[in-house]
JSON list of C-alpha atoms in Angstrom, two decimals:
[
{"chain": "A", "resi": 972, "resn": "UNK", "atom": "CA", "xyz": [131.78, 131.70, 349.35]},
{"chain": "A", "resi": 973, "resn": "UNK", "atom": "CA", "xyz": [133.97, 133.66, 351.44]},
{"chain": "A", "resi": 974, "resn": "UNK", "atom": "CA", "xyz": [137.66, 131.62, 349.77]},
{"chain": "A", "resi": 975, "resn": "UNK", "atom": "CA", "xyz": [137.41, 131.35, 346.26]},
{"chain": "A", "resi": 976, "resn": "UNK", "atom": "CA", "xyz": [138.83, 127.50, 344.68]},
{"chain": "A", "resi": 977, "resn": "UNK", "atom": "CA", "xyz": [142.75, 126.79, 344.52]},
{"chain": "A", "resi": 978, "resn": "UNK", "atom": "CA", "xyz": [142.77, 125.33, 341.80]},
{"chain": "A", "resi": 979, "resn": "UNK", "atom": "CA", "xyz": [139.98, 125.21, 338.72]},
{"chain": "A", "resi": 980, "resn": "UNK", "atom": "CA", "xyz": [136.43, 123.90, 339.44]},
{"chain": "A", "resi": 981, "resn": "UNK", "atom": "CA", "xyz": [135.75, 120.28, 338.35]},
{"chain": "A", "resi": 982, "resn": "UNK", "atom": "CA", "xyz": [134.01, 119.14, 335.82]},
{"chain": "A", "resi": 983, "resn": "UNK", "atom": "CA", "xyz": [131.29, 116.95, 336.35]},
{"chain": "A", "resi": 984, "resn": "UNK", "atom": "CA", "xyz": [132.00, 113.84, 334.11]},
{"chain": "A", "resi": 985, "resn": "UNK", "atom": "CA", "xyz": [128.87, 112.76, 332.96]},
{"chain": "A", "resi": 986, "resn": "UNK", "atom": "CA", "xyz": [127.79, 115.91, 331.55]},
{"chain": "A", "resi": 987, "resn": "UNK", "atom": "CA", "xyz": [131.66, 116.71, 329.81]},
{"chain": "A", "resi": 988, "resn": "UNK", "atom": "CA", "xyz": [130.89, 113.10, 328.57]},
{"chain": "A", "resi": 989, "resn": "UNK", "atom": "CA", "xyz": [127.20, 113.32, 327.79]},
{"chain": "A", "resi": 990, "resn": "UNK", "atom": "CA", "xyz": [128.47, 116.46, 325.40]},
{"chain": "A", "resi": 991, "resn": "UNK", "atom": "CA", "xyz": [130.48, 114.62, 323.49]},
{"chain": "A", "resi": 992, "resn": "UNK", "atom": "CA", "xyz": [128.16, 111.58, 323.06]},
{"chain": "A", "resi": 993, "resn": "UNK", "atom": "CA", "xyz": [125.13, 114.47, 321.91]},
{"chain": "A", "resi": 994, "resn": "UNK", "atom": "CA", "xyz": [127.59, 115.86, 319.31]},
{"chain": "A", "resi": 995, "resn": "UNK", "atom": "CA", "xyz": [128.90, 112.72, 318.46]},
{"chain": "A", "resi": 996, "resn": "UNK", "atom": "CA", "xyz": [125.83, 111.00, 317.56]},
{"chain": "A", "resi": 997, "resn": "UNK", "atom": "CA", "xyz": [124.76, 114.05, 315.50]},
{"chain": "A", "resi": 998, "resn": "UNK", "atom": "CA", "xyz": [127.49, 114.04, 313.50]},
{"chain": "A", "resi": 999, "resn": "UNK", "atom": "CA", "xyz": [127.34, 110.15, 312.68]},
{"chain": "A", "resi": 1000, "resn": "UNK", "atom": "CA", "xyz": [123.62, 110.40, 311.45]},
{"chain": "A", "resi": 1001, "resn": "UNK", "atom": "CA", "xyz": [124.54, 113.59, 309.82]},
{"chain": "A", "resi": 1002, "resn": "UNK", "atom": "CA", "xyz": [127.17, 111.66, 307.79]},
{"chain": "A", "resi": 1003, "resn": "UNK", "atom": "CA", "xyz": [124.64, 109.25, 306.54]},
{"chain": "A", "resi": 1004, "resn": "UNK", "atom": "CA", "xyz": [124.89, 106.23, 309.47]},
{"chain": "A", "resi": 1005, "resn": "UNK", "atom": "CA", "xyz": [122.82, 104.20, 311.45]},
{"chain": "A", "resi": 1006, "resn": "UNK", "atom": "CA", "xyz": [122.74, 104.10, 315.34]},
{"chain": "A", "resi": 1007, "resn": "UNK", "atom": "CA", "xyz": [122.39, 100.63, 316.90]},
{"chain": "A", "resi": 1008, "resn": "UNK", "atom": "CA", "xyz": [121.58, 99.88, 320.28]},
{"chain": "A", "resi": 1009, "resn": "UNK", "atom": "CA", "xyz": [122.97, 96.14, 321.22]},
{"chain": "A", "resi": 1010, "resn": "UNK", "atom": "CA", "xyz": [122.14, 94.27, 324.01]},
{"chain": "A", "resi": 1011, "resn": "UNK", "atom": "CA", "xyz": [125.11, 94.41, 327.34]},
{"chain": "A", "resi": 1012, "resn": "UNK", "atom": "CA", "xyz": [124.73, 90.79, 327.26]},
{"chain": "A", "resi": 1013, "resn": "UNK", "atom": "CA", "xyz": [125.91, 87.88, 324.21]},
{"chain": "A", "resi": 1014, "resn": "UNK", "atom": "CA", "xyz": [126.12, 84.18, 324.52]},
{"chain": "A", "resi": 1015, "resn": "UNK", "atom": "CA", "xyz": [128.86, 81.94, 325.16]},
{"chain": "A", "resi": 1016, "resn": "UNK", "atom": "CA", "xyz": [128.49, 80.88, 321.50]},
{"chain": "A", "resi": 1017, "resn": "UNK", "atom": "CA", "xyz": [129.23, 84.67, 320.02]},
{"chain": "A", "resi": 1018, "resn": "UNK", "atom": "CA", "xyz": [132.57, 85.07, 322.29]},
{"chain": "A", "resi": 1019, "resn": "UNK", "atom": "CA", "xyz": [133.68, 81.57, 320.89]},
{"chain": "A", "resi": 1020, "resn": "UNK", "atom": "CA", "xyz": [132.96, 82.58, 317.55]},
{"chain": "A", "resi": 1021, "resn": "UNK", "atom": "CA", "xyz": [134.91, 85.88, 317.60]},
{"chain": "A", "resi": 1022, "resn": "UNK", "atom": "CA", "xyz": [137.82, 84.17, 319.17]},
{"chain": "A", "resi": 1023, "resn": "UNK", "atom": "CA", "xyz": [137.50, 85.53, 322.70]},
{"chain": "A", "resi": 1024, "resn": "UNK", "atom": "CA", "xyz": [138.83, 83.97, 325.67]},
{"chain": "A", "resi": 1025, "resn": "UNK", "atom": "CA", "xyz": [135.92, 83.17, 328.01]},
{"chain": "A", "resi": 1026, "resn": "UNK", "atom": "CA", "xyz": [137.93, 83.16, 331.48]},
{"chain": "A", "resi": 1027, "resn": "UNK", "atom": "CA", "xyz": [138.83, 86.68, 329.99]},
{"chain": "A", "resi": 1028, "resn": "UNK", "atom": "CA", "xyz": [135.21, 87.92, 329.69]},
{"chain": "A", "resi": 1029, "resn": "UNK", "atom": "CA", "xyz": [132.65, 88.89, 332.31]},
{"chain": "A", "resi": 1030, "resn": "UNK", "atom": "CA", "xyz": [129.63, 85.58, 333.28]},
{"chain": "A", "resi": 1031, "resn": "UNK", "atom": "CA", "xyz": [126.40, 86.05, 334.98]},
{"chain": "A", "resi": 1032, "resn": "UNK", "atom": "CA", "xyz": [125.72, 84.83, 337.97]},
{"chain": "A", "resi": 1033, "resn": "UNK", "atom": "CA", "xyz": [122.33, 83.72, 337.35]},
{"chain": "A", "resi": 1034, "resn": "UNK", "atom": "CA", "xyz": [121.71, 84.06, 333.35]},
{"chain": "A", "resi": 1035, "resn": "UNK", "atom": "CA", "xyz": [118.11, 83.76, 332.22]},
{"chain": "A", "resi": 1036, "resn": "UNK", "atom": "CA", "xyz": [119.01, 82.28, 328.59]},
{"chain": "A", "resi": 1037, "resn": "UNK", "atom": "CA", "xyz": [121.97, 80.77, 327.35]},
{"chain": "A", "resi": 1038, "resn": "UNK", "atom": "CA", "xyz": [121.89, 83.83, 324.71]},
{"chain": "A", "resi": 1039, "resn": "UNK", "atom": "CA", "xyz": [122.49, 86.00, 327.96]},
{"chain": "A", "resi": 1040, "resn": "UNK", "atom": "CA", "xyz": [125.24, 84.73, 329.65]},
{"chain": "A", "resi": 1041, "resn": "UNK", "atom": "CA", "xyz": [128.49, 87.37, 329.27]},
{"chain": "A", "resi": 1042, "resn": "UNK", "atom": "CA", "xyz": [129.05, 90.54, 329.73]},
{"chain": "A", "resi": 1043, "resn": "UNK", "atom": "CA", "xyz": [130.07, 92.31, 326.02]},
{"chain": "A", "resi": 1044, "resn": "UNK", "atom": "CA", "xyz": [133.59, 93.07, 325.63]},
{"chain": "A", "resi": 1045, "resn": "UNK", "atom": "CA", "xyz": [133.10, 94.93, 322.81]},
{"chain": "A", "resi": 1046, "resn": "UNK", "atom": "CA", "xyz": [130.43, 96.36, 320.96]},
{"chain": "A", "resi": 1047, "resn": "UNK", "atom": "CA", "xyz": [131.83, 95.00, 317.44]},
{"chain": "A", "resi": 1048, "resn": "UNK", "atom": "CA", "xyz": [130.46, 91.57, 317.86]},
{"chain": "A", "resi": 1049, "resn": "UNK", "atom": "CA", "xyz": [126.88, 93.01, 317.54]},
{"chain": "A", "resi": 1050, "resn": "UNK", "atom": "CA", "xyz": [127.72, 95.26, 314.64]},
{"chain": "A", "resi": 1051, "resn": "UNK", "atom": "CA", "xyz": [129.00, 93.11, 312.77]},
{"chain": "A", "resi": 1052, "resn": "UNK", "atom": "CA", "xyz": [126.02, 90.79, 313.19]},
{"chain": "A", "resi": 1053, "resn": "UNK", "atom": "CA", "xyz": [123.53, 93.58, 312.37]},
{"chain": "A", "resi": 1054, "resn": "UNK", "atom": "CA", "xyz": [125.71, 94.26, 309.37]},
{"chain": "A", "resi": 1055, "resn": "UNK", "atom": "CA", "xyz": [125.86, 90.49, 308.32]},
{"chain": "A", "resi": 1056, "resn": "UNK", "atom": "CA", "xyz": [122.02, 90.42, 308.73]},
{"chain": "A", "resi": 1057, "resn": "UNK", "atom": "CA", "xyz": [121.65, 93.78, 306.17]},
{"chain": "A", "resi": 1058, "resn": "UNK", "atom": "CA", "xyz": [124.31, 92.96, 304.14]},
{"chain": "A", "resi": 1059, "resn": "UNK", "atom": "CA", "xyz": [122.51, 93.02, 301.39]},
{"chain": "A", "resi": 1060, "resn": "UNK", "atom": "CA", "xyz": [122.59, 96.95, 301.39]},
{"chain": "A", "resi": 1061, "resn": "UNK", "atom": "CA", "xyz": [126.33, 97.72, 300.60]},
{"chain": "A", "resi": 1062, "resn": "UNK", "atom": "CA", "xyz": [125.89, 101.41, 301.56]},
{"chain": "A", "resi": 1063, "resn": "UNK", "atom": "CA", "xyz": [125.08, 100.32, 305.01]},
{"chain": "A", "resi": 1064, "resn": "UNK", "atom": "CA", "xyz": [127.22, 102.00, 308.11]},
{"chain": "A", "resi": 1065, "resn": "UNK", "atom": "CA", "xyz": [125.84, 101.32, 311.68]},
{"chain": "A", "resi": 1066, "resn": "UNK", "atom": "CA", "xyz": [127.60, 102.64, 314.69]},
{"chain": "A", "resi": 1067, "resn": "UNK", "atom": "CA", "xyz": [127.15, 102.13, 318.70]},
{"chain": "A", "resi": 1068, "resn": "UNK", "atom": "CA", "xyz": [128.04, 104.37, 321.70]},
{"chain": "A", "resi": 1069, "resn": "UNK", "atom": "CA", "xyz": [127.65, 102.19, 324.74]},
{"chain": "A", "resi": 1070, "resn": "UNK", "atom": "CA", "xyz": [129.81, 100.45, 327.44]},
{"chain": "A", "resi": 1071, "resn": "UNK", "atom": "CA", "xyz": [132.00, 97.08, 327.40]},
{"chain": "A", "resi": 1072, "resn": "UNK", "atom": "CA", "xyz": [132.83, 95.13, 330.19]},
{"chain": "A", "resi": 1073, "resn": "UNK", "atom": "CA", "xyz": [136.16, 93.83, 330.59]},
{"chain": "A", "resi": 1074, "resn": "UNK", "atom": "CA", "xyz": [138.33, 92.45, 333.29]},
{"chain": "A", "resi": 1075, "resn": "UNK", "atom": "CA", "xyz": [142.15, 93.83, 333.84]},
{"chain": "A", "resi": 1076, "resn": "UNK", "atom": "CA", "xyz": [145.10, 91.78, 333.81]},
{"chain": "A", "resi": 1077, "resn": "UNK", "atom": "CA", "xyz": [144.83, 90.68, 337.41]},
{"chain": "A", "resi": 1078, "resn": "UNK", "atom": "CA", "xyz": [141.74, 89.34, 336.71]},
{"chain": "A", "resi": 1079, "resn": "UNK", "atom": "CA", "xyz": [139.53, 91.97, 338.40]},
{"chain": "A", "resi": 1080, "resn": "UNK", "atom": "CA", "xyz": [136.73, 93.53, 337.36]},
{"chain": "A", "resi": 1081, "resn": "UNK", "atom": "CA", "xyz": [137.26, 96.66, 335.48]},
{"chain": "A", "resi": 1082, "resn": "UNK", "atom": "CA", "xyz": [134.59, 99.60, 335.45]},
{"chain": "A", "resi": 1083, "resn": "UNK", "atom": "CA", "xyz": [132.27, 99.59, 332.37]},
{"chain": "A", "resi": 1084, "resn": "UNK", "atom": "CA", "xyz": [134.17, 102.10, 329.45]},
{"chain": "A", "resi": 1085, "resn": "UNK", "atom": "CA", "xyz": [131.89, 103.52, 327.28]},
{"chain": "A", "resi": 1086, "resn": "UNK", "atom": "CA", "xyz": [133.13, 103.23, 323.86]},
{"chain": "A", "resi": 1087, "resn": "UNK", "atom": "CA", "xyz": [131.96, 104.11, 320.03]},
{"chain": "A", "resi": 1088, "resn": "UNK", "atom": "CA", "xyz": [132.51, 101.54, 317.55]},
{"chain": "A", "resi": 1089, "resn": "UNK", "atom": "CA", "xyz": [131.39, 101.37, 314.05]},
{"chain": "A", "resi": 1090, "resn": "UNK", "atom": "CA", "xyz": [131.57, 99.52, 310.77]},
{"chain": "A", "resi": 1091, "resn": "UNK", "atom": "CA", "xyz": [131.00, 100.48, 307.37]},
{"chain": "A", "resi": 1092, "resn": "UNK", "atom": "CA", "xyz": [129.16, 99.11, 303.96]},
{"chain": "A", "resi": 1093, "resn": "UNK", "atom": "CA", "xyz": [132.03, 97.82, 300.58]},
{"chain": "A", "resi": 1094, "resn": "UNK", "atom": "CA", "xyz": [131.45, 101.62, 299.19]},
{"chain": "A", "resi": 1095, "resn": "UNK", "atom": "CA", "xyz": [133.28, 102.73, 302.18]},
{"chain": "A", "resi": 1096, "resn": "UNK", "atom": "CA", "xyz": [137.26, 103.42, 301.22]},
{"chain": "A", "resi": 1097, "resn": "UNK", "atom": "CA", "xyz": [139.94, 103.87, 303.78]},
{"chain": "A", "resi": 1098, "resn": "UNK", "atom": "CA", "xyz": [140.75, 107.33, 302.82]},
{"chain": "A", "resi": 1099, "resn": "UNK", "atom": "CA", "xyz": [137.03, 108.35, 302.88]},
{"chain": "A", "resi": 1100, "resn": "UNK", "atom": "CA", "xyz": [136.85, 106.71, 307.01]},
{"chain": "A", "resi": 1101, "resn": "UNK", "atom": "CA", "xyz": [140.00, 108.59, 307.91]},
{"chain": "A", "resi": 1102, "resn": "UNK", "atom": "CA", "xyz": [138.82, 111.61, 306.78]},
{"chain": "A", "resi": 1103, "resn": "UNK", "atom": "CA", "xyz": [135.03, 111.13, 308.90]},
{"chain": "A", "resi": 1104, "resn": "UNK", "atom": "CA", "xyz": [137.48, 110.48, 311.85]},
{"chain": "A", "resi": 1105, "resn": "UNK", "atom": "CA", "xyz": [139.55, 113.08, 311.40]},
{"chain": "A", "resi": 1106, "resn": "UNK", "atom": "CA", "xyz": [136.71, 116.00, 310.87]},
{"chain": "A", "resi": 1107, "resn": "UNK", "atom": "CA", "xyz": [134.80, 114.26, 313.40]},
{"chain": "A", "resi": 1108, "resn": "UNK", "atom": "CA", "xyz": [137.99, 114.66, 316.10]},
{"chain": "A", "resi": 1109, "resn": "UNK", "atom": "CA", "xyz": [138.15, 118.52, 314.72]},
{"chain": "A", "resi": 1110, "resn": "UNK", "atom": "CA", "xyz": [134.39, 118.82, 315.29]},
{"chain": "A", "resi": 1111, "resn": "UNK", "atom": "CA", "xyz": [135.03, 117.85, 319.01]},
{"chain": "A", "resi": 1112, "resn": "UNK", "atom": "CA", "xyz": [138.22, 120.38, 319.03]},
{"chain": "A", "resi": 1113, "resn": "UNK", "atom": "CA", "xyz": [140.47, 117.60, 320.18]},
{"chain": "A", "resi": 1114, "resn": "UNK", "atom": "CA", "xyz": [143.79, 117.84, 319.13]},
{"chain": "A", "resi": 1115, "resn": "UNK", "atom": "CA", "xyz": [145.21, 114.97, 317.74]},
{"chain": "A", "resi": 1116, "resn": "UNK", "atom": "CA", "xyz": [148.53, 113.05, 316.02]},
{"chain": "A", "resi": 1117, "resn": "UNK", "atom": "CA", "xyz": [148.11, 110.08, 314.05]},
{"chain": "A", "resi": 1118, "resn": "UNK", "atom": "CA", "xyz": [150.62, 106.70, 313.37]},
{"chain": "A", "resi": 1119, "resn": "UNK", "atom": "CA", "xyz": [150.91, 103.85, 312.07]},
{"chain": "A", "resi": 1120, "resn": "UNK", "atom": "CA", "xyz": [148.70, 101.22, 313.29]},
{"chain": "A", "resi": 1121, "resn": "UNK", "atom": "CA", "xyz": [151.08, 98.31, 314.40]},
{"chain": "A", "resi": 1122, "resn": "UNK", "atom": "CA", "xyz": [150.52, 94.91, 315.20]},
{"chain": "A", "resi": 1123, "resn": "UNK", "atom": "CA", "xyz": [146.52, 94.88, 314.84]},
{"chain": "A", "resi": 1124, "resn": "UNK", "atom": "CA", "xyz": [144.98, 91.19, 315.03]},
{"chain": "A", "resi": 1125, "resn": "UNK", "atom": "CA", "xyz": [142.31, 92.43, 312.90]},
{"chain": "A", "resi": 1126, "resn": "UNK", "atom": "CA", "xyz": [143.71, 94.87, 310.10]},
{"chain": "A", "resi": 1127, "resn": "UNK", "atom": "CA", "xyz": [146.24, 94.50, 307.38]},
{"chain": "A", "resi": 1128, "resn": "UNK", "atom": "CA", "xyz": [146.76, 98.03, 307.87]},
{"chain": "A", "resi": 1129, "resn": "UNK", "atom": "CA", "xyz": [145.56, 100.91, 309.52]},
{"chain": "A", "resi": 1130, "resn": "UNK", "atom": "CA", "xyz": [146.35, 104.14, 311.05]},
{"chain": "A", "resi": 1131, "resn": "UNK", "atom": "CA", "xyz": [145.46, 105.23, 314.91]},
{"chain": "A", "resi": 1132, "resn": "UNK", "atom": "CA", "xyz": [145.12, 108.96, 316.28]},
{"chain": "A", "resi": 1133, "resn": "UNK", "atom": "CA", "xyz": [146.41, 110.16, 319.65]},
{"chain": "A", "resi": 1134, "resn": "UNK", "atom": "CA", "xyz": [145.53, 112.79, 322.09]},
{"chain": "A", "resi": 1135, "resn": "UNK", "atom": "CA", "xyz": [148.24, 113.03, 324.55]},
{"chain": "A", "resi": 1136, "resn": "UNK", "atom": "CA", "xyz": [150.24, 109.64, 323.89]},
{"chain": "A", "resi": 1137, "resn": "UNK", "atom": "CA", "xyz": [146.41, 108.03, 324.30]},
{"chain": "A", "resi": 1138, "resn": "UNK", "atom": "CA", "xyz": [145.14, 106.18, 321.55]},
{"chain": "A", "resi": 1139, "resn": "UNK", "atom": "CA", "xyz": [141.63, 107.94, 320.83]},
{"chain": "A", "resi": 1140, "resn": "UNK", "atom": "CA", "xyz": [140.60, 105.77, 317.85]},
{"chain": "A", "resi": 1141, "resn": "UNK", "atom": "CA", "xyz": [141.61, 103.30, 315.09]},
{"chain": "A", "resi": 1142, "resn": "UNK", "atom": "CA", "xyz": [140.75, 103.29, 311.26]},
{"chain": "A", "resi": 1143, "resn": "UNK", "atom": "CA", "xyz": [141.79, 100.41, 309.25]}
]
């Protein structure tokens, strides 16, 4: 080129993104857990069960079974049904990278997020999750803080880590 950029070059977002997910997943398996793919689409009944508004969550237009009907607003609800189906195996740890659907406070449709979730087996301790988080944020070289988690509708307690006042995950 004859000008060279202003400023630096972009990054192209699915590949800075598609690193992350590679090293990621590694690490997970590494660690001894189980990747799950889940379907983008649950049923009425599951977002009742789990406490979810439904004028808050994403409807086909045209399902093709009532087990298909919403868009997932997070991938917990299907972890934690593989994990109540293989329950039997306390050691069991299953995790999903994938997007949710959601819809912003306006009521509009917000782009799909792509998101890791996991859950772990009883052998699992708090201290022993903190520290896979923590070494998996150092693999990743992302600098971090951690708090308090405050006000969570689904721990007692908990702590939360932070990468430039954004909340990059939750342990509790």
């Amino acid at each position: 080129p004859k000008t060279f950029p202003l400023d630096s070059v972009p990054i192209q977002r699915e590949l800075f993104e598609e690193k992350f997910e590679e090293t990621t997943k590694k690490f997970l398996l590494k660690a001894g857990y189980s990747q799950l793919t889940g379907y983008s689409l649950i049923s009425e009944a599951d977002l009742t069960k789990f406490g979810f508004d439904l004028s808050s969550c994403l409807k086909v237009l045209h399902p093709t079974s009532s087990e298909f009907v919403y868009l997932r607003p997070t991938l917990l609800i299907n972890l934690i049904k593989a994990f109540s189906v293989n329950k039997s195996y306390s050691g069991n740890s299953f995790f999903e990278i994938a997007k949710e659907f959601k819809k912003d406070i306006d009521n509009k449709t917000k782009l799909p997020e792509q998101k890791l979730t996991a859950i772990f087996g009883n052998d699992s301790s708090f201290g022993k999750i903190k520290g896979e988080v923590e070494s998996l944020l150092e693999s990743l070289d992302i600098h971090y803080e951690q708090a308090k988690l405050e006000n969570s509708a689904i721990w007692d307690f908990g702590v939360e880590f932070k990468h430039k006042e954004i909340v990059i995950a939750k342990v509790g």
